[in-house]
Coordinates of C-alpha atoms in Angstrom, one line a residue:
M5 CA 45.0 -47.4 -33.3
A6 CA 42.9 -45.2 -34.6
G7 CA 39.9 -46.7 -34.2
L8 CA 40.6 -47.9 -30.3
R9 CA 41.2 -44.4 -29.6
G10 CA 38.4 -43.2 -31.2
T11 CA 36.1 -45.9 -29.4
T12 CA 37.6 -45.1 -26.0
G13 CA 37.0 -41.4 -26.5
M14 CA 33.6 -41.7 -27.1
I15 CA 33.0 -44.3 -24.0
R16 CA 35.0 -41.1 -22.1
W17 CA 32.7 -38.5 -23.5
S18 CA 29.5 -40.2 -23.2
L19 CA 29.3 -42.6 -19.9
G20 CA 29.2 -40.7 -16.7
L21 CA 29.8 -43.0 -13.3
L22 CA 26.9 -43.0 -10.5
A23 CA 28.3 -41.9 -7.3
G24 CA 26.7 -45.2 -5.6
G25 CA 28.8 -47.0 -8.6
L26 CA 31.9 -45.1 -7.7
V27 CA 31.7 -45.7 -4.0
M28 CA 31.5 -49.5 -4.6
L29 CA 34.2 -49.5 -7.1
L30 CA 36.8 -47.7 -4.7
A31 CA 35.9 -50.2 -2.2
G32 CA 36.6 -53.4 -3.9
L33 CA 39.9 -52.0 -5.0
S34 CA 40.6 -51.1 -1.0
V35 CA 40.1 -54.9 -0.6
V36 CA 42.0 -55.7 -3.3
L37 CA 45.0 -53.3 -2.4
A38 CA 45.1 -54.2 1.2
G39 CA 45.2 -58.0 0.2
S40 CA 48.6 -57.8 -2.4
P41 CA 51.3 -59.0 -1.2
Q42 CA 52.9 -57.1 -3.4
A43 CA 51.8 -54.0 -1.9
A44 CA 52.7 -55.1 1.2
A45 CA 56.1 -55.4 -0.1
T46 CA 56.7 -51.9 -1.4
T47 CA 55.0 -49.0 1.2
T48 CA 58.3 -47.8 2.2
A49 CA 59.4 -45.2 -0.2
P50 CA 62.9 -45.6 -1.4
P51 CA 65.7 -43.2 -0.2
P52 CA 66.9 -39.6 -2.5
T53 CA 68.1 -40.6 -5.8
T54 CA 69.6 -39.0 -8.7
H55 CA 68.0 -39.0 -11.8
G56 CA 68.3 -37.2 -14.8
G57 CA 69.1 -33.9 -12.8
S58 CA 70.9 -33.2 -9.9
A59 CA 71.7 -35.2 -6.7
A60 CA 68.7 -33.4 -4.7
S61 CA 66.5 -33.7 -7.9
S62 CA 63.0 -34.9 -7.5
A63 CA 60.2 -37.2 -9.6
M64 CA 58.8 -34.0 -10.2
D65 CA 62.0 -32.0 -10.8
D66 CA 62.5 -34.5 -13.5
V67 CA 59.5 -34.6 -15.2
A68 CA 59.5 -31.1 -15.5
A69 CA 62.8 -31.1 -17.2
M70 CA 61.1 -33.7 -19.8
Q71 CA 58.8 -30.9 -20.9
P72 CA 58.4 -31.3 -23.8
G73 CA 58.1 -34.6 -25.4
W74 CA 57.5 -36.5 -28.4
N75 CA 55.9 -40.2 -29.3
L76 CA 58.0 -41.9 -32.0
G77 CA 54.5 -43.8 -32.4
N78 CA 54.0 -46.6 -35.4
S79 CA 57.4 -47.6 -35.4
L80 CA 58.6 -50.1 -32.7
D81 CA 54.8 -50.5 -31.6
A82 CA 53.9 -51.7 -35.0
T83 CA 51.9 -55.0 -34.6
G84 CA 53.6 -56.9 -37.7
S85 CA 56.7 -58.1 -38.0
D86 CA 58.7 -55.5 -38.2
E87 CA 59.2 -51.6 -37.3
T88 CA 58.3 -50.8 -40.9
S89 CA 55.0 -52.9 -40.9
W90 CA 53.2 -49.8 -40.5
G91 CA 54.5 -47.7 -43.0
N92 CA 57.0 -45.8 -41.3
P93 CA 60.7 -46.2 -42.2
R94 CA 63.4 -48.0 -39.5
I95 CA 64.4 -45.2 -37.2
T96 CA 67.8 -43.5 -37.4
P97 CA 70.0 -41.7 -35.2
E98 CA 69.7 -38.8 -37.9
L99 CA 66.1 -39.3 -37.4
L100 CA 66.4 -38.3 -33.1
D101 CA 69.1 -36.0 -33.6
N102 CA 66.5 -34.1 -35.8
V103 CA 63.7 -34.5 -33.2
R104 CA 65.7 -33.1 -30.4
A105 CA 67.2 -30.2 -32.5
Q106 CA 62.9 -29.5 -32.3
G107 CA 63.2 -28.6 -28.6
F108 CA 61.7 -31.9 -27.6
K109 CA 63.7 -32.9 -24.2
S110 CA 62.2 -36.1 -23.7
I111 CA 60.9 -39.1 -26.3
R112 CA 58.5 -41.5 -25.6
I113 CA 59.0 -45.2 -27.3
P114 CA 56.1 -47.4 -27.4
V115 CA 57.0 -51.2 -28.3
T116 CA 54.6 -53.8 -29.1
W117 CA 56.2 -57.3 -27.8
G118 CA 53.9 -59.9 -28.5
Q119 CA 54.9 -60.7 -32.2
H120 CA 58.5 -61.2 -31.0
Q121 CA 58.1 -63.5 -27.8
G122 CA 58.1 -67.1 -27.7
P123 CA 55.7 -69.7 -25.9
A124 CA 55.5 -70.3 -21.8
P125 CA 56.6 -71.0 -19.7
D126 CA 59.7 -68.5 -20.6
Y127 CA 58.0 -66.3 -22.7
A128 CA 61.5 -65.3 -24.4
I129 CA 62.0 -61.8 -26.4
D130 CA 63.5 -62.5 -29.6
A131 CA 66.9 -61.5 -29.1
A132 CA 67.7 -59.3 -32.1
Y133 CA 64.4 -57.4 -31.3
L134 CA 65.5 -56.8 -27.6
N135 CA 68.8 -55.4 -29.1
R136 CA 67.2 -53.2 -31.6
V137 CA 65.0 -51.6 -28.9
K138 CA 68.4 -50.7 -26.6
E139 CA 69.9 -49.6 -29.8
V140 CA 67.3 -47.1 -30.5
V141 CA 66.7 -46.5 -26.6
D142 CA 70.4 -45.7 -26.3
W143 CA 70.5 -43.4 -29.2
A144 CA 68.2 -41.2 -28.0
L145 CA 69.9 -41.5 -24.4
A146 CA 73.2 -40.5 -26.3
D147 CA 71.6 -37.4 -27.6
G148 CA 70.6 -36.3 -24.2
F149 CA 66.7 -37.4 -24.0
Y150 CA 65.0 -38.6 -21.4
V151 CA 63.7 -42.0 -23.0
L152 CA 60.2 -43.7 -22.0
I153 CA 59.5 -47.2 -23.2
N154 CA 56.3 -49.5 -22.4
I155 CA 54.3 -52.4 -23.6
H156 CA 52.2 -50.8 -26.2
H157 CA 49.5 -52.5 -28.3
D158 CA 49.6 -55.5 -26.1
S159 CA 47.1 -53.8 -24.2
W160 CA 44.5 -54.8 -26.7
Q161 CA 46.2 -57.8 -28.5
W162 CA 46.2 -60.1 -25.6
I163 CA 46.4 -58.0 -22.0
A164 CA 43.2 -57.6 -22.2
N165 CA 41.5 -61.1 -21.8
M166 CA 42.8 -60.7 -18.5
P167 CA 39.6 -61.4 -17.1
S168 CA 39.0 -64.8 -18.9
N169 CA 43.1 -65.7 -18.9
H170 CA 44.0 -64.1 -15.7
D171 CA 47.0 -66.4 -14.8
G172 CA 48.5 -66.8 -18.8
V173 CA 48.2 -63.1 -19.5
L174 CA 50.2 -62.2 -15.8
A175 CA 53.0 -64.5 -16.6
R176 CA 53.5 -63.0 -19.9
Y177 CA 53.2 -59.7 -18.6
N178 CA 55.5 -60.3 -16.0
A179 CA 58.2 -62.4 -18.3
I180 CA 57.9 -58.9 -20.2
W181 CA 59.2 -56.6 -17.5
T182 CA 61.4 -59.5 -15.8
Q183 CA 63.5 -59.4 -18.9
L184 CA 63.9 -55.4 -19.8
A185 CA 64.0 -54.8 -15.8
S186 CA 67.5 -57.1 -16.8
T187 CA 68.4 -55.6 -19.9
F188 CA 68.1 -52.0 -19.1
R189 CA 69.2 -52.5 -15.2
D190 CA 72.4 -50.3 -15.5
S191 CA 71.1 -48.0 -18.2
S192 CA 70.8 -44.2 -17.7
T193 CA 68.5 -42.9 -14.8
R194 CA 67.3 -41.0 -17.8
L195 CA 65.3 -44.0 -19.0
L196 CA 61.7 -44.6 -17.9
F197 CA 59.7 -47.2 -17.9
E198 CA 55.7 -46.9 -18.3
S199 CA 53.9 -50.2 -17.2
V200 CA 51.1 -50.6 -20.2
N201 CA 50.0 -48.2 -22.5
E202 CA 46.0 -47.5 -22.7
P203 CA 45.1 -50.6 -20.6
Q204 CA 41.9 -52.4 -21.1
F205 CA 39.9 -55.4 -20.2
N206 CA 37.4 -57.3 -22.7
G207 CA 34.7 -59.7 -20.8
G208 CA 35.0 -58.6 -17.2
S209 CA 32.4 -57.8 -14.6
G210 CA 32.7 -54.5 -14.7
D211 CA 34.9 -51.4 -13.2
A212 CA 35.5 -52.3 -10.1
Q213 CA 37.2 -55.7 -11.6
N214 CA 38.6 -53.8 -14.1
A215 CA 40.5 -51.4 -11.5
A216 CA 41.8 -54.2 -9.7
L217 CA 43.4 -56.1 -12.6
L218 CA 44.7 -52.9 -13.4
N219 CA 45.9 -52.4 -9.8
E220 CA 47.5 -55.7 -9.9
L221 CA 49.5 -55.1 -13.3
N222 CA 50.5 -51.7 -12.0
T223 CA 51.8 -54.0 -8.6
S224 CA 53.6 -56.4 -10.3
F225 CA 55.2 -54.4 -12.9
H226 CA 56.6 -52.3 -9.7
S227 CA 57.9 -55.2 -7.7
I228 CA 59.3 -56.6 -10.9
V229 CA 61.3 -53.8 -11.1
R230 CA 62.3 -52.2 -8.2
Q231 CA 63.6 -55.9 -7.2
S232 CA 66.0 -56.2 -10.3
G233 CA 68.4 -53.8 -8.6
G234 CA 71.3 -51.5 -10.1
N235 CA 69.6 -48.4 -11.6
N236 CA 66.0 -50.2 -11.4
A237 CA 65.6 -49.3 -7.6
N238 CA 64.6 -46.1 -7.9
R239 CA 64.1 -45.6 -11.6
L240 CA 61.4 -43.5 -12.1
L241 CA 58.3 -45.4 -13.3
V242 CA 55.0 -44.2 -15.1
L243 CA 51.4 -45.9 -14.3
P244 CA 48.5 -45.2 -16.2
T245 CA 45.0 -44.9 -15.5
L246 CA 42.6 -47.4 -16.8
H247 CA 42.1 -46.5 -20.6
T248 CA 44.7 -43.5 -19.5
S249 CA 41.4 -41.6 -18.7
A250 CA 41.1 -38.4 -16.8
D251 CA 37.7 -39.2 -15.6
Q252 CA 37.4 -39.0 -11.9
A253 CA 36.6 -42.6 -10.8
R254 CA 39.8 -43.9 -13.3
V255 CA 42.0 -41.3 -11.3
D256 CA 40.6 -41.8 -7.9
E257 CA 41.5 -45.8 -8.8
L258 CA 45.2 -44.6 -9.8
V259 CA 45.3 -42.9 -6.5
A260 CA 44.4 -45.8 -4.5
T261 CA 47.4 -47.5 -6.4
F262 CA 50.0 -44.9 -5.6
D263 CA 48.8 -44.6 -1.7
A264 CA 49.5 -48.6 -1.1
L265 CA 52.9 -48.2 -3.0
G266 CA 54.2 -45.2 -1.3
D267 CA 57.0 -44.6 -3.7
S268 CA 58.3 -41.1 -4.3
N269 CA 59.4 -42.1 -7.8
L270 CA 56.2 -43.0 -9.5
I271 CA 54.7 -40.9 -11.8
A272 CA 51.3 -40.7 -13.2
T273 CA 49.9 -40.7 -16.6
V274 CA 46.7 -39.9 -18.9
H275 CA 46.0 -39.6 -22.6
Y276 CA 44.1 -36.2 -23.8
Y277 CA 42.8 -36.3 -27.1
G278 CA 40.2 -33.8 -26.7
Y279 CA 36.5 -33.5 -26.7
W280 CA 35.3 -36.2 -28.6
P281 CA 32.7 -34.6 -31.0
F282 CA 35.7 -31.9 -31.8
S283 CA 38.2 -34.4 -31.9
V284 CA 36.7 -36.4 -34.8
N285 CA 34.5 -33.7 -36.2
V286 CA 31.2 -35.4 -35.4
A287 CA 27.6 -34.3 -34.0
G288 CA 28.2 -30.6 -35.0
G289 CA 31.5 -30.6 -32.9
T290 CA 33.5 -27.9 -35.8
H291 CA 34.3 -25.7 -33.0
F292 CA 37.1 -25.6 -30.6
D293 CA 34.1 -23.9 -28.3
A294 CA 33.2 -23.4 -25.0
T295 CA 32.2 -27.3 -24.1
A296 CA 35.4 -28.5 -25.9
Q297 CA 37.3 -25.8 -24.2
K298 CA 35.5 -27.0 -20.7
D299 CA 36.4 -30.8 -21.3
L300 CA 39.9 -30.1 -21.6
T301 CA 40.2 -27.9 -18.1
D302 CA 38.0 -30.3 -16.5
S303 CA 40.5 -33.2 -17.0
F304 CA 43.6 -31.4 -16.6
D305 CA 42.2 -29.7 -13.3
R306 CA 40.8 -33.3 -12.4
V307 CA 44.7 -34.9 -12.9
H308 CA 46.6 -31.7 -11.3
N309 CA 44.3 -32.0 -7.8
A310 CA 44.7 -35.4 -7.7
F311 CA 48.5 -35.7 -8.0
V312 CA 50.2 -32.5 -9.0
A313 CA 49.3 -30.8 -5.9
K314 CA 50.4 -34.2 -3.9
G315 CA 53.8 -33.6 -5.0
I316 CA 53.0 -36.4 -7.6
P317 CA 54.3 -35.4 -11.1
V318 CA 51.8 -36.2 -14.3
I319 CA 53.1 -36.9 -17.5
I320 CA 50.4 -36.3 -20.5
G321 CA 52.0 -39.4 -22.6
E322 CA 50.1 -39.0 -25.9
Y323 CA 48.3 -35.8 -27.1
G324 CA 46.5 -34.4 -30.3
L325 CA 43.5 -34.9 -31.8
L326 CA 41.8 -38.1 -32.7
G327 CA 40.4 -37.2 -36.4
F328 CA 44.5 -37.0 -37.2
D329 CA 45.0 -40.4 -37.9
R330 CA 42.6 -40.0 -40.7
S331 CA 44.0 -36.6 -41.6
T332 CA 45.1 -33.5 -40.5
S333 CA 42.7 -31.8 -42.5
T334 CA 39.5 -33.3 -40.3
I335 CA 39.9 -30.3 -38.1
E336 CA 39.4 -26.8 -39.7
Q337 CA 43.4 -25.1 -39.2
G338 CA 42.2 -22.3 -37.4
E339 CA 40.1 -24.4 -34.7
K340 CA 42.9 -26.5 -34.4
L341 CA 45.3 -24.1 -33.8
K342 CA 42.8 -22.5 -30.8
F343 CA 43.0 -26.4 -29.3
F344 CA 47.0 -26.7 -29.3
E345 CA 47.4 -23.1 -28.2
F346 CA 45.3 -23.6 -25.3
F347 CA 46.3 -27.1 -24.2
G348 CA 49.8 -26.1 -24.0
Y349 CA 49.2 -23.4 -22.2
H350 CA 46.4 -25.2 -19.4
A351 CA 48.9 -28.1 -19.3
R352 CA 52.0 -25.5 -18.4
S353 CA 49.6 -24.0 -15.8
K354 CA 49.1 -27.5 -14.3
Q355 CA 52.7 -28.8 -14.7
M356 CA 52.3 -31.4 -16.4
T357 CA 55.0 -32.4 -18.9
T358 CA 53.4 -33.4 -22.5
M359 CA 54.4 -35.7 -25.5
L360 CA 52.9 -35.1 -28.8
W361 CA 51.5 -37.8 -30.5
D362 CA 53.1 -38.5 -33.9
N363 CA 53.1 -41.6 -36.2
G364 CA 54.6 -39.9 -38.7
Q365 CA 51.8 -37.6 -39.5
H366 CA 53.6 -34.4 -38.0
F367 CA 57.2 -34.3 -38.4
Q368 CA 58.8 -36.5 -41.6
R369 CA 61.2 -39.2 -40.6
T370 CA 63.8 -38.8 -43.5
G371 CA 62.8 -35.1 -44.9
F372 CA 63.0 -34.0 -41.2
Q373 CA 60.2 -31.3 -41.7
W374 CA 57.2 -30.7 -40.4
N375 CA 54.1 -31.3 -42.5
D376 CA 52.4 -28.2 -41.2
Q377 CA 54.8 -25.7 -40.0
E378 CA 52.1 -23.5 -38.7
L379 CA 51.0 -26.4 -36.3
F380 CA 54.1 -27.0 -34.8
A381 CA 55.0 -23.1 -34.4
Q382 CA 51.8 -23.1 -32.5
I383 CA 52.5 -26.2 -30.6
K384 CA 55.8 -24.8 -29.7
S385 CA 55.2 -21.7 -28.9
S386 CA 52.7 -23.0 -26.1
W387 CA 55.7 -24.3 -24.2
T388 CA 56.3 -21.1 -22.8
T389 CA 53.7 -18.0 -23.7
R390 CA 50.5 -17.6 -24.7
S391 CA 49.7 -16.8 -28.2
G392 CA 47.0 -14.3 -29.7
T393 CA 43.6 -15.8 -31.9
A394 CA 40.4 -15.0 -33.3
S395 CA 37.0 -16.3 -34.1
S396 CA 38.3 -17.7 -37.1
D397 CA 40.7 -17.7 -39.7
Q398 CA 38.8 -17.4 -42.7
V399 CA 37.0 -13.9 -43.7
F400 CA 34.3 -14.7 -46.6
S401 CA 33.0 -12.4 -49.0
V402 CA 30.2 -13.3 -51.7
G403 CA 31.6 -12.6 -55.0
S404 CA 28.4 -12.0 -56.8
S405 CA 27.8 -8.9 -54.2
A406 CA 29.5 -5.7 -53.0
V407 CA 32.1 -6.3 -50.5
T408 CA 31.2 -5.0 -47.1
D409 CA 33.3 -4.8 -43.9
R410 CA 34.1 -8.0 -42.2
K411 CA 34.5 -8.4 -38.2
L412 CA 36.3 -11.2 -36.3
T413 CA 36.3 -11.4 -32.4
L414 CA 39.7 -11.1 -31.4
N415 CA 40.8 -13.9 -28.6
L416 CA 43.8 -11.9 -26.8
N417 CA 44.6 -14.5 -23.9
G418 CA 46.6 -12.1 -22.2
T419 CA 48.5 -10.7 -25.2
S420 CA 47.8 -7.2 -26.9
F421 CA 46.8 -6.6 -30.4
Q422 CA 49.7 -4.9 -32.2
G423 CA 48.2 -4.8 -35.6
L424 CA 47.5 -6.1 -39.3
R425 CA 50.2 -7.1 -41.8
H426 CA 49.7 -8.0 -45.5
G427 CA 53.3 -9.8 -46.4
T428 CA 55.9 -7.4 -44.9
T429 CA 53.9 -4.4 -45.2
D430 CA 51.5 -3.0 -42.3
L431 CA 48.0 -2.4 -43.0
A432 CA 46.8 1.1 -41.4
P433 CA 44.7 1.2 -39.0
G434 CA 41.7 3.4 -39.2
T435 CA 41.7 2.8 -43.0
D436 CA 42.3 -1.0 -43.4
Y437 CA 41.4 -2.3 -40.3
T438 CA 40.1 -0.8 -36.8
V439 CA 39.7 -2.4 -33.6
Q440 CA 37.6 -1.9 -30.6
D441 CA 37.4 -3.8 -27.3
D442 CA 37.8 -7.5 -28.9
Q443 CA 36.1 -6.7 -32.4
L444 CA 38.7 -6.3 -35.4
T445 CA 36.8 -5.1 -38.3
I446 CA 38.7 -5.7 -42.0
T447 CA 37.3 -2.5 -44.0
A448 CA 35.2 -3.2 -47.8
A449 CA 38.1 -1.1 -49.1
A450 CA 40.8 -3.3 -47.6
I451 CA 39.2 -6.3 -48.6
S452 CA 38.6 -5.4 -52.0
R453 CA 42.2 -4.0 -52.6
L454 CA 44.1 -7.2 -51.5
S455 CA 41.6 -9.5 -53.4
G456 CA 42.6 -8.2 -56.6
S457 CA 40.5 -9.7 -59.0
R458 CA 38.6 -11.9 -56.8
E459 CA 38.9 -15.5 -57.8
Y460 CA 37.2 -18.1 -55.9
G461 CA 39.2 -19.1 -53.2
T462 CA 41.9 -17.3 -50.6
N463 CA 42.8 -14.3 -52.3
A464 CA 45.0 -12.9 -49.7
V465 CA 46.5 -13.6 -46.6
L466 CA 47.0 -11.6 -43.7
S467 CA 48.4 -11.8 -39.9
A468 CA 47.3 -10.5 -37.2
R469 CA 49.9 -9.8 -34.9
F470 CA 50.2 -9.9 -30.6
S471 CA 52.4 -8.7 -28.4
Q472 CA 53.9 -12.1 -27.5
G473 CA 53.2 -15.8 -29.3
V474 CA 52.6 -16.1 -33.0
P475 CA 51.0 -14.3 -35.4
W476 CA 47.4 -15.6 -36.4
R477 CA 47.1 -16.1 -39.9
I478 CA 43.5 -14.6 -41.8
N479 CA 42.8 -15.9 -45.2
L480 CA 40.6 -13.3 -47.5
I481 CA 38.5 -15.9 -49.6
T482 CA 36.4 -15.2 -52.1
Y483 CA 33.2 -17.2 -52.4
D484 CA 29.4 -18.4 -53.7
R485 CA 26.9 -20.5 -53.0
P486 CA 28.3 -23.8 -53.9
V487 CA 26.4 -26.2 -56.7
L488 CA 25.6 -29.7 -56.3
T489 CA 24.3 -31.6 -59.3
N490 CA 22.3 -35.2 -59.6
A491 CA 24.0 -38.1 -59.6
T492 CA 23.9 -41.9 -59.9
G493 CA 26.3 -44.5 -58.5
T494 CA 26.7 -47.4 -55.9
T495 CA 27.1 -47.9 -52.2
G496 CA 30.6 -48.7 -52.5
S497 CA 31.7 -45.4 -54.5
F498 CA 29.2 -42.2 -54.8
A499 CA 30.1 -39.0 -55.6
I500 CA 28.1 -35.7 -55.8
P501 CA 29.5 -33.1 -58.4
T502 CA 29.9 -29.9 -56.6
Q503 CA 31.2 -26.9 -57.7
F504 CA 32.7 -25.4 -54.2
L505 CA 33.0 -22.0 -55.8
G506 CA 35.7 -21.3 -53.3
D507 CA 33.7 -22.5 -50.0
R508 CA 34.7 -25.0 -47.7
L509 CA 32.9 -28.0 -46.3
A510 CA 32.5 -28.4 -42.4
T511 CA 30.0 -30.9 -41.8
M512 CA 27.1 -32.5 -42.9
E513 CA 23.2 -33.3 -41.5
A514 CA 21.3 -36.8 -43.0
K515 CA 17.9 -37.4 -42.2
Y516 CA 14.7 -39.6 -43.2
A517 CA 11.7 -37.5 -44.4
D518 CA 10.4 -37.9 -40.9
G519 CA 12.7 -36.0 -39.4
S520 CA 14.9 -38.8 -37.5
N521 CA 18.4 -39.1 -38.1
A522 CA 20.2 -41.1 -40.9
G523 CA 23.1 -43.2 -41.1
P524 CA 26.3 -43.9 -38.8
H525 CA 26.0 -42.4 -35.1
N526 CA 22.2 -42.4 -35.5
W527 CA 22.3 -40.0 -32.1
T528 CA 23.1 -37.2 -33.9
S529 CA 22.1 -36.2 -37.3
Y530 CA 26.1 -34.3 -37.9
K531 CA 27.8 -37.1 -39.8
E532 CA 31.6 -38.0 -39.1
F533 CA 33.7 -35.8 -41.3
E534 CA 35.6 -38.4 -43.5
V535 CA 34.2 -41.6 -41.9
A536 CA 30.7 -40.7 -43.7
F537 CA 31.4 -38.2 -46.2
S538 CA 34.7 -36.0 -47.7
P539 CA 35.1 -33.1 -50.1
D540 CA 37.4 -34.0 -52.9
Y541 CA 38.2 -30.0 -54.0
A542 CA 40.6 -31.3 -56.6
A543 CA 37.9 -33.6 -58.2
Q544 CA 35.5 -31.1 -57.5
V545 CA 32.7 -33.7 -55.7
T546 CA 31.7 -34.7 -52.2
R547 CA 31.9 -38.3 -51.5
L548 CA 29.4 -40.6 -49.3
K549 CA 31.7 -43.3 -47.8
P550 CA 30.4 -46.8 -47.7
E551 CA 30.2 -46.6 -44.1
F552 CA 27.6 -43.9 -44.5
F553 CA 25.6 -46.0 -46.5
A554 CA 25.9 -49.3 -44.8
E555 CA 23.8 -48.0 -41.9
V556 CA 21.0 -46.3 -44.4
N557 CA 17.5 -47.8 -44.9
D558 CA 16.8 -49.0 -48.0
N559 CA 14.9 -47.2 -50.2
S560 CA 14.1 -44.3 -48.0
R561 CA 14.9 -41.1 -48.9
V562 CA 17.2 -39.2 -47.3
T563 CA 17.8 -35.6 -46.6
L564 CA 21.5 -34.0 -46.7
T565 CA 22.2 -30.8 -45.0
F566 CA 25.7 -29.6 -45.9
H567 CA 27.1 -27.0 -43.9
Y568 CA 29.7 -24.6 -45.3
W569 CA 32.2 -22.5 -43.3
S570 CA 31.0 -19.4 -45.0
G571 CA 27.1 -20.3 -43.3
T572 CA 26.0 -21.6 -46.5
T573 CA 23.5 -24.5 -46.3
V574 CA 22.9 -26.2 -49.2
T575 CA 20.1 -29.1 -49.3
Y576 CA 20.7 -32.7 -51.4
Y577 CA 18.6 -35.8 -51.3
V578 CA 19.6 -39.3 -52.0
T579 CA 18.5 -42.6 -51.8
K580 CA 19.8 -46.3 -51.5
S581 CA 18.3 -49.5 -53.6
G582 CA 20.4 -52.4 -52.7
T583 CA 23.5 -51.6 -53.8
S584 CA 22.6 -48.7 -55.9
V585 CA 22.5 -45.1 -55.3
T586 CA 20.7 -41.7 -56.7
G587 CA 21.3 -38.3 -55.9
S588 CA 19.3 -35.4 -56.7
T589 CA 18.7 -31.7 -56.0
A590 CA 15.3 -31.6 -56.4
A591 CA 12.5 -31.6 -53.3

């Protein structure tokens, strides 16, 4: 769920853990582990086994063979009465065939069980639903996938209540895994089980209790599956951190569980949706900059050092950008491409298998095409190599002024620059462009020639080509300063008439007259893209959302500053009075 993921990301980004608290947390967890009968019963590692690979394959080998992976999101994990209740069509063998044809070697099939479960004490899973899940799993196995199934949105629907209903939640959870272990006991060893998705707990006493509860779930899951026999005796099992977070405290908690279980066929999993301000485009996080990059490297390095370096495989069970749950345009195209290029590279360098989260917004479930082929090309390339990028994919020239040379900084990423191309025509070095060190200069003569009559918007598309990886698209854009005009409306529907004149909106600031921040997320002046505001280029308006006005003071004028990708800023003023809103360009 987008809202839950966004909340988790904000918590992970904004909260730290004091060293003393961490020591207490781990001490509490150690007591739980030492006293756990399930842990004591499962401290001996199982013998070597055959998984999806050769007879000598290890868990590390199998997880490496699972790269890359894909999530069948918002289907069997939908919380309605049917797999179509969140808008996706029924799963077909053809869909899985086509996903396999894209190069994916593993598939994570999230499953939500609660609405298909009977009452206590048996908590029986509806037979028709269980058979449907098995049907989809069998199709995926027949396609040659490694397959991972789990307990998914139950994590926040009812498992989160474990602090106040410990015995009831544990009994229900155990009943699910007892039934799944029996159903899939003899399924291919290429089928993996994941204990629970994004575990979280409500109303507990804090981190130490949450860690102990998750350890109890993971340990009980492990015991139930292993004791069910058949292929489950050595089946690869996936255990998450709390919130599937890569924070050090969360990682340390899971390490303690792994140490206690002593099972060589266990896999650790975390999720990664990027540095939160960048991932949702809030607080000025418009660029995949050094801060966003460091968040990624720090997260992956922590997980690698805790697990992979010790021979324990890791699956990044979901990855993407949180803003994608609203629209893939929440993050500017070039910035998102840089994120995915670097994500794939660093995950590969840390030997972690990645599983793209796709709830239908990426690969079409019936058309079997990528909605953004350029994005997928970048993702796919990152599985094996690096690609060159640049400081931007946009080169702006003012329409009302003479054209001048424009510069971009190349991010070579270990490649070498090969040249610029327009369509099928190579541009002339020295005449159309020059390169000195990492500075690419596109000459005024080339921009003028390629831009033609210089209509507002993108007049030409160039591709920077490198010695490996995918080309980098560069849009030559003609613009003038956007023009906003006065408006009236309501808190439920307010749109500022906007002549964008070729420019694109990056972000918006909101402040009161005294300089304090206005609107939601009032710890920052920069509001969240497509939550507080949204550009509508077709309608030539900028919409301010009800969510924005819900947290604006009545009868207090708010100064809005719109930041555009050209670097232009435009100031506008709005005042809310009850449900009425007036907007003005006047200072």
